[in-house]
Short mmCIF file of C-alpha atoms in Angstrom, two decimals:
data_model
loop_
_atom_site.label_atom_id
_atom_site.label_comp_id
_atom_site.label_asym_id
_atom_site.label_seq_id
_atom_site.Cartn_x
_atom_site.Cartn_y
_atom_site.Cartn_z
CA MET W 1 213.64 -18.66 244.56
CA ALA W 2 214.67 -18.01 247.52
CA PRO W 3 213.06 -19.58 250.63
CA ARG W 4 212.20 -15.83 252.07
CA SER W 5 211.31 -14.96 248.55
CA LEU W 6 208.96 -18.00 248.50
CA ALA W 7 207.02 -16.96 251.68
CA PHE W 8 206.58 -14.10 250.86
CA ALA W 9 205.11 -14.53 247.78
CA ALA W 10 202.69 -16.83 248.58
CA VAL W 11 201.79 -14.07 251.37
CA LEU W 12 200.70 -11.85 248.80
CA VAL W 13 198.23 -14.95 246.96
CA ALA W 14 196.74 -15.80 249.76
CA LEU W 15 196.41 -12.08 250.24
CA ALA W 16 195.11 -11.45 247.11
CA ALA W 17 192.64 -14.27 246.52
CA THR W 18 190.10 -13.68 247.25
CA ALA W 19 187.58 -14.65 244.61
CA THR W 20 186.46 -18.55 243.58
CA ALA W 21 188.74 -20.87 242.04
CA ALA W 22 187.17 -20.32 238.50
CA TYR W 23 186.76 -17.16 238.69
CA ARG W 24 189.58 -14.15 237.84
CA PRO W 25 187.92 -11.12 239.38
CA GLU W 26 188.95 -7.51 237.55
CA PRO W 27 191.00 -5.01 241.14
CA PRO W 28 188.97 -2.95 243.32
CA SER W 29 189.02 0.75 241.57
CA TRP W 30 190.83 1.70 244.22
CA MET W 31 193.91 -0.30 243.83
CA ALA W 32 195.02 1.86 241.00
CA ASP W 33 198.72 1.79 239.80
CA ASN W 34 199.30 5.31 241.08
CA GLU W 35 198.33 4.96 244.56
CA PHE W 36 198.95 0.82 245.28
CA PRO W 37 201.91 -1.02 243.22
CA TYR W 38 200.12 -3.95 243.33
CA ALA W 39 197.37 -4.19 241.33
CA SER W 40 198.73 -5.47 238.19
CA MET W 41 200.30 -8.42 241.61
CA TRP W 42 196.25 -8.62 241.97
CA SER W 43 195.48 -10.35 238.33
CA GLN W 44 198.59 -12.23 238.36
CA ALA W 45 197.58 -14.10 241.94
CA THR W 46 194.44 -14.36 241.41
CA GLY W 47 194.80 -15.29 237.22
CA LYS W 48 197.22 -18.01 238.40
CA ARG W 49 195.85 -19.53 240.88
CA ALA W 50 192.16 -19.70 239.15
CA ALA W 51 194.52 -21.57 236.25
CA GLY W 52 196.11 -23.95 238.54
CA ALA W 53 192.70 -24.60 241.00
CA ALA W 54 190.74 -25.31 238.09
CA SER W 55 193.15 -28.07 236.62
CA LYS W 56 193.23 -29.89 239.67
CA GLY W 57 189.09 -29.44 239.70
CA ALA W 58 189.28 -27.63 242.91
CA HIS W 59 186.05 -25.63 244.87
CA ARG W 60 186.27 -22.38 246.14
CA ASP W 61 185.80 -23.81 249.57
CA GLU W 62 188.86 -26.32 249.25
CA TRP W 63 191.40 -23.56 248.28
CA HIS W 64 193.67 -23.07 250.57
CA PRO W 65 196.79 -20.45 251.40
CA ALA W 66 199.47 -22.65 251.70
CA ARG W 67 198.40 -23.80 248.89
CA ALA W 68 198.40 -21.26 246.87
CA GLU W 69 200.45 -20.75 243.30
CA LEU W 70 202.93 -18.82 243.52
CA ALA W 71 202.24 -15.40 241.57
CA PRO W 72 205.62 -13.00 239.54
CA VAL W 73 206.69 -10.64 242.74
CA SER W 74 207.15 -7.16 241.54
CA LYS W 75 210.44 -5.42 242.06
CA THR W 76 209.10 -2.83 243.91
CA ALA W 77 207.67 -5.55 246.54
CA SER W 78 211.19 -7.69 246.71
CA THR W 79 212.45 -4.05 247.53
CA THR W 80 210.42 -3.23 250.30
CA LEU W 81 210.81 -6.08 252.34
CA ALA W 82 213.98 -6.19 251.82
CA ARG W 83 214.89 -3.62 253.27
CA SER W 84 212.85 -3.85 256.25
CA LYS W 85 214.77 -7.18 256.70
CA GLY W 86 215.91 -7.17 259.91
CA GLU W 87 214.99 -3.61 261.22
CA GLY W 88 210.96 -4.53 261.98
CA ALA W 89 208.50 -5.15 259.35
CA TYR W 90 205.20 -2.61 258.58
CA HIS W 91 202.27 -3.00 256.63
CA ALA W 92 198.90 -1.32 255.55
CA VAL W 93 195.51 -2.60 254.77
CA ARG W 94 192.85 -1.77 252.93
CA TYR W 95 189.49 -2.87 253.34
CA LEU W 96 185.97 -1.40 251.91
CA VAL W 97 183.00 -2.16 252.97
CA ASP W 98 179.62 -1.98 253.03
CA PRO W 99 177.88 -0.17 255.10
CA GLU W 100 175.25 -2.39 256.13
CA ARG W 101 178.08 -5.50 256.76
CA GLN W 102 180.31 -2.88 258.76
CA GLU W 103 179.04 -4.17 262.22
CA GLU W 104 180.31 -8.26 261.19
CA PHE W 105 183.00 -6.57 259.79
CA VAL W 106 184.73 -4.43 263.04
CA ASP W 107 183.32 -7.85 265.20
CA ALA W 108 185.62 -10.04 263.37
CA TRP W 109 188.28 -7.69 263.13
CA ARG W 110 188.37 -7.69 267.02
CA GLU W 111 188.13 -11.27 266.47
CA PHE W 112 191.73 -10.86 265.27
CA GLU W 113 192.74 -8.32 267.15
CA LYS W 114 192.92 -10.31 270.58
CA ASP W 115 194.08 -13.51 268.99
CA THR W 116 197.32 -11.64 267.36
CA LEU W 117 198.08 -9.81 270.49
CA ASP W 118 197.71 -12.33 272.61
CA ASN W 119 199.42 -15.13 270.67
CA GLU W 120 202.24 -13.57 268.14
CA LYS W 121 205.87 -12.39 269.81
CA GLY W 122 206.86 -9.59 267.70
CA VAL W 123 204.48 -7.43 267.24
CA ARG W 124 204.30 -4.06 268.06
CA VAL W 125 201.43 -2.14 266.37
CA PHE W 126 198.16 -3.69 265.26
CA ASP W 127 195.12 -1.30 265.27
CA LEU W 128 192.55 -0.65 262.73
CA LYS W 129 190.52 3.31 261.57
CA LYS W 130 187.56 3.79 259.92
CA THR W 131 187.96 6.48 257.54
CA VAL W 132 186.02 9.60 257.81
CA ASP W 133 185.97 11.48 254.63
CA ASP W 134 184.02 8.31 253.50
CA ASP W 135 181.20 5.61 254.43
CA VAL W 136 183.14 2.39 253.18
CA GLY W 137 186.67 2.53 254.09
CA PHE W 138 188.72 0.90 256.75
CA ILE W 139 192.87 1.18 257.13
CA SER W 140 194.49 -1.16 259.10
CA TYR W 141 198.01 -1.01 260.24
CA GLY W 142 200.59 -3.96 261.71
CA GLU W 143 204.35 -3.42 262.70
CA TRP W 144 206.38 -6.91 263.91
CA LYS W 145 209.71 -6.67 265.15
CA SER W 146 211.41 -9.14 262.39
CA PHE W 147 210.08 -10.18 258.77
CA GLU W 148 209.95 -14.20 260.09
CA ASP W 149 207.08 -12.66 262.65
CA TRP W 150 205.41 -10.77 259.78
CA VAL W 151 204.98 -14.16 257.78
CA ASP W 152 204.33 -16.25 260.74
CA HIS W 153 201.49 -13.40 261.47
CA PHE W 154 199.54 -14.76 258.28
CA LYS W 155 200.58 -18.20 258.53
CA SER W 156 199.08 -18.39 261.81
CA ASP W 157 195.24 -19.81 262.56
CA HIS W 158 193.62 -16.64 263.70
CA ALA W 159 194.72 -14.54 259.98
CA GLU W 160 193.32 -17.44 258.29
CA LYS W 161 189.78 -17.36 259.91
CA PHE W 162 189.70 -13.63 259.26
CA MET W 163 190.95 -13.38 256.02
CA ASP W 164 187.79 -16.25 255.49
CA ARG W 165 185.08 -14.40 257.09
CA LEU W 166 186.05 -11.10 254.49
CA ARG W 167 185.80 -13.77 251.51
CA ASP W 168 182.47 -14.87 253.01
CA LEU W 169 181.09 -10.88 254.07
CA ASP W 170 182.56 -10.51 250.37
CA ILE W 171 184.75 -7.62 251.35
CA PRO W 172 187.74 -6.67 248.93
CA PHE W 173 191.14 -5.40 250.35
CA ASN W 174 194.65 -4.79 249.15
CA LEU W 175 198.31 -5.13 251.42
CA GLN W 176 200.20 -2.13 251.40
CA PRO W 177 204.16 -3.41 252.61
CA LEU W 178 206.11 -0.92 254.03
CA TYR W 179 209.24 0.69 255.50
CA GLN W 180 211.05 3.41 258.01
CA PRO W 181 212.88 5.18 255.47
CA LYS W 182 216.29 5.69 258.14
CA ASP W 183 216.69 9.63 257.83
CA ALA W 184 212.96 10.89 258.39
CA GLY W 185 212.73 10.77 262.29
CA GLU W 186 209.90 9.67 264.74
CA LEU W 187 208.28 10.90 267.11
CA HIS W 188 206.17 8.86 270.19
CA VAL W 189 204.87 10.90 273.70
CA LYS W 190 203.41 9.16 275.80
CA PRO W 191 200.64 11.23 277.78
CA GLU W 192 201.22 12.71 281.39
CA GLY W 193 200.63 9.15 283.94
CA GLY W 194 200.17 6.92 281.06
CA LYS W 195 196.85 7.50 280.76
CA HIS W 196 195.40 7.81 277.00
CA LYS W 197 192.18 10.43 276.13
CA ARG W 198 189.88 7.94 274.84
CA HIS W 199 188.68 9.79 272.30
CA MET W 200 191.93 11.17 270.49
CA ALA W 201 192.66 12.92 266.49
CA HIS W 202 193.77 10.84 263.90
CA ALA W 203 195.35 11.75 260.79
CA LEU W 204 196.79 9.54 257.84
CA VAL W 205 198.66 11.78 254.67
CA ARG W 206 199.40 9.82 251.73
CA TYR W 207 202.22 10.85 249.64
CA TRP W 208 202.75 10.18 245.74
CA ALA W 209 206.55 11.24 244.59
CA PRO W 210 208.37 11.33 241.70
CA PRO W 211 211.78 8.79 242.34
CA SER W 212 213.66 11.81 241.65
CA ALA W 213 212.20 13.66 244.81
CA HIS W 214 212.57 10.55 246.98
CA ASP W 215 215.17 12.00 249.44
CA ASP W 216 214.31 15.36 249.65
CA LEU W 217 210.48 13.83 250.63
CA VAL W 218 212.10 12.41 253.27
CA ASP W 219 214.55 15.96 254.36
CA ALA W 220 211.51 17.96 254.16
CA TRP W 221 209.55 15.65 256.64
CA HIS W 222 212.04 15.15 258.94
CA GLU W 223 212.59 18.88 259.22
CA ALA W 224 208.97 19.26 260.21
CA MET W 225 209.04 16.69 262.41
CA GLU W 226 211.31 18.58 264.48
CA GLU W 227 208.97 20.70 265.11
CA THR W 228 205.58 19.40 264.91
CA SER W 229 207.56 17.37 267.84
CA LYS W 230 207.39 20.72 269.79
CA GLU W 231 203.89 21.41 269.54
CA LYS W 232 200.57 21.21 272.36
CA GLY W 233 199.31 17.74 272.48
CA VAL W 234 200.93 15.12 269.64
CA ARG W 235 201.13 11.91 270.87
CA ILE W 236 202.60 9.97 267.45
CA TYR W 237 203.95 11.43 263.99
CA SER W 238 206.30 9.09 262.03
CA LEU W 239 206.60 8.04 258.32
CA ARG W 240 206.52 4.60 256.06
CA LYS W 241 207.01 4.86 252.88
CA TRP W 242 204.89 6.71 251.39
CA ALA W 243 202.66 7.41 253.98
CA SER W 244 202.73 9.40 257.68
CA TYR W 245 200.12 9.12 260.20
CA GLY W 246 199.82 11.51 263.33
CA THR W 247 197.72 11.08 266.57
CA TRP W 248 196.99 14.62 268.73
CA ASP W 249 194.70 14.62 272.06
CA SER W 250 192.17 16.86 270.63
CA MET W 251 191.31 18.11 267.15
CA GLU W 252 192.12 21.56 267.97
CA ASP W 253 195.72 19.95 268.69
CA LEU W 254 195.02 18.89 265.28
CA HIS W 255 193.92 22.07 263.19
CA ASP W 256 196.77 24.11 265.02
CA HIS W 257 199.44 21.41 263.81
CA PHE W 258 198.03 21.44 260.05
CA GLU W 259 197.50 25.57 260.59
CA SER W 260 201.33 26.35 261.97
CA GLU W 261 204.30 27.81 259.71
CA HIS W 262 206.29 24.64 259.18
CA VAL W 263 203.58 22.16 258.11
CA ASP W 264 203.20 25.63 255.47
CA LYS W 265 206.55 25.36 255.06
CA LEU W 266 206.73 21.71 254.68
CA LYS W 267 203.54 21.25 252.01
CA ASP W 268 205.62 24.27 249.69
CA ARG W 269 208.50 22.09 249.87
CA LEU W 270 206.66 19.47 248.13
CA ALA W 271 204.87 21.16 245.38
CA LYS W 272 208.14 22.48 244.09
CA LEU W 273 209.17 18.64 244.88
CA ARG W 274 206.28 18.12 242.63
CA VAL W 275 205.06 14.73 245.54
CA TYR W 276 200.92 14.93 245.78
CA TRP W 277 199.04 14.54 248.84
CA ARG W 278 196.30 13.98 250.84
CA ILE W 279 195.09 13.98 254.18
CA THR W 280 192.34 11.15 255.18
CA LEU W 281 190.59 11.66 258.93
CA LEU W 282 190.98 8.23 261.10
CA HIS W 283 187.77 7.21 263.68
CA LYS W 284 190.03 4.75 266.31
CA VAL W 285 187.81 1.06 266.15
CA GLY W 286 189.04 -1.59 268.37
CA ASP W 287 190.65 -1.87 272.20
CA GLN W 288 194.54 -1.30 271.39
CA PRO W 289 195.67 1.99 273.37
CA GLU W 290 197.41 3.52 271.07
#
């Protein structure tokens, strides 16, 4: 296996492994195969790590990401990152945090965010938001200039410290590598005067698309993006495989977007393509500007 593939496999194993060395956990209920393609990798990673650690007599506190046994990497995972080589690296991480632990989680994230932005080269976006439609979900999103910068992020001391903190708080999480479809386009608009409003409106839309619909999904989304760029208050509107993210100046602007003719047209197109989707509103956590 190539060194880069080994590094990527080690990163995924390190992120998946949150259990004790002798215990093989079940994947969280939200890590379903139809939503995240890494549910099977969870059991592969933790099972192989548990077997290796048990044979060495290791204890939980002795396990370290750099010593993780390598699990098989799925074709989906390797293809995702391969298509990002030289074009930037992207990921989203979903956390499920019990309400009584959310304050500690946010404090740990803020420290992690500051260390990442202060010390890493190549990081472009590193952001955390709280889902509005439930009381336990948090979603972080990151962009790096290169695959190598992305790997260096997970090798860092501050990433290791944050993962240890997640384990201490017993918080399950799932990493989803992403890539940017080349033909989808991208919209980033700076606000007048360069100042962002304190309370902006954020929306995440996830898509479940059959392989035959992928190209048509990108084309349909791109058409909607061209019309969205003309909307009042839109700041960010971008697509990754397969989720889109948008930021508007206000909830009124976001409402107008979803009531627009071009979004109605997009929804009709998705229905014909048998593409299913779900909207999640987000609330910003942390201090990084949009």
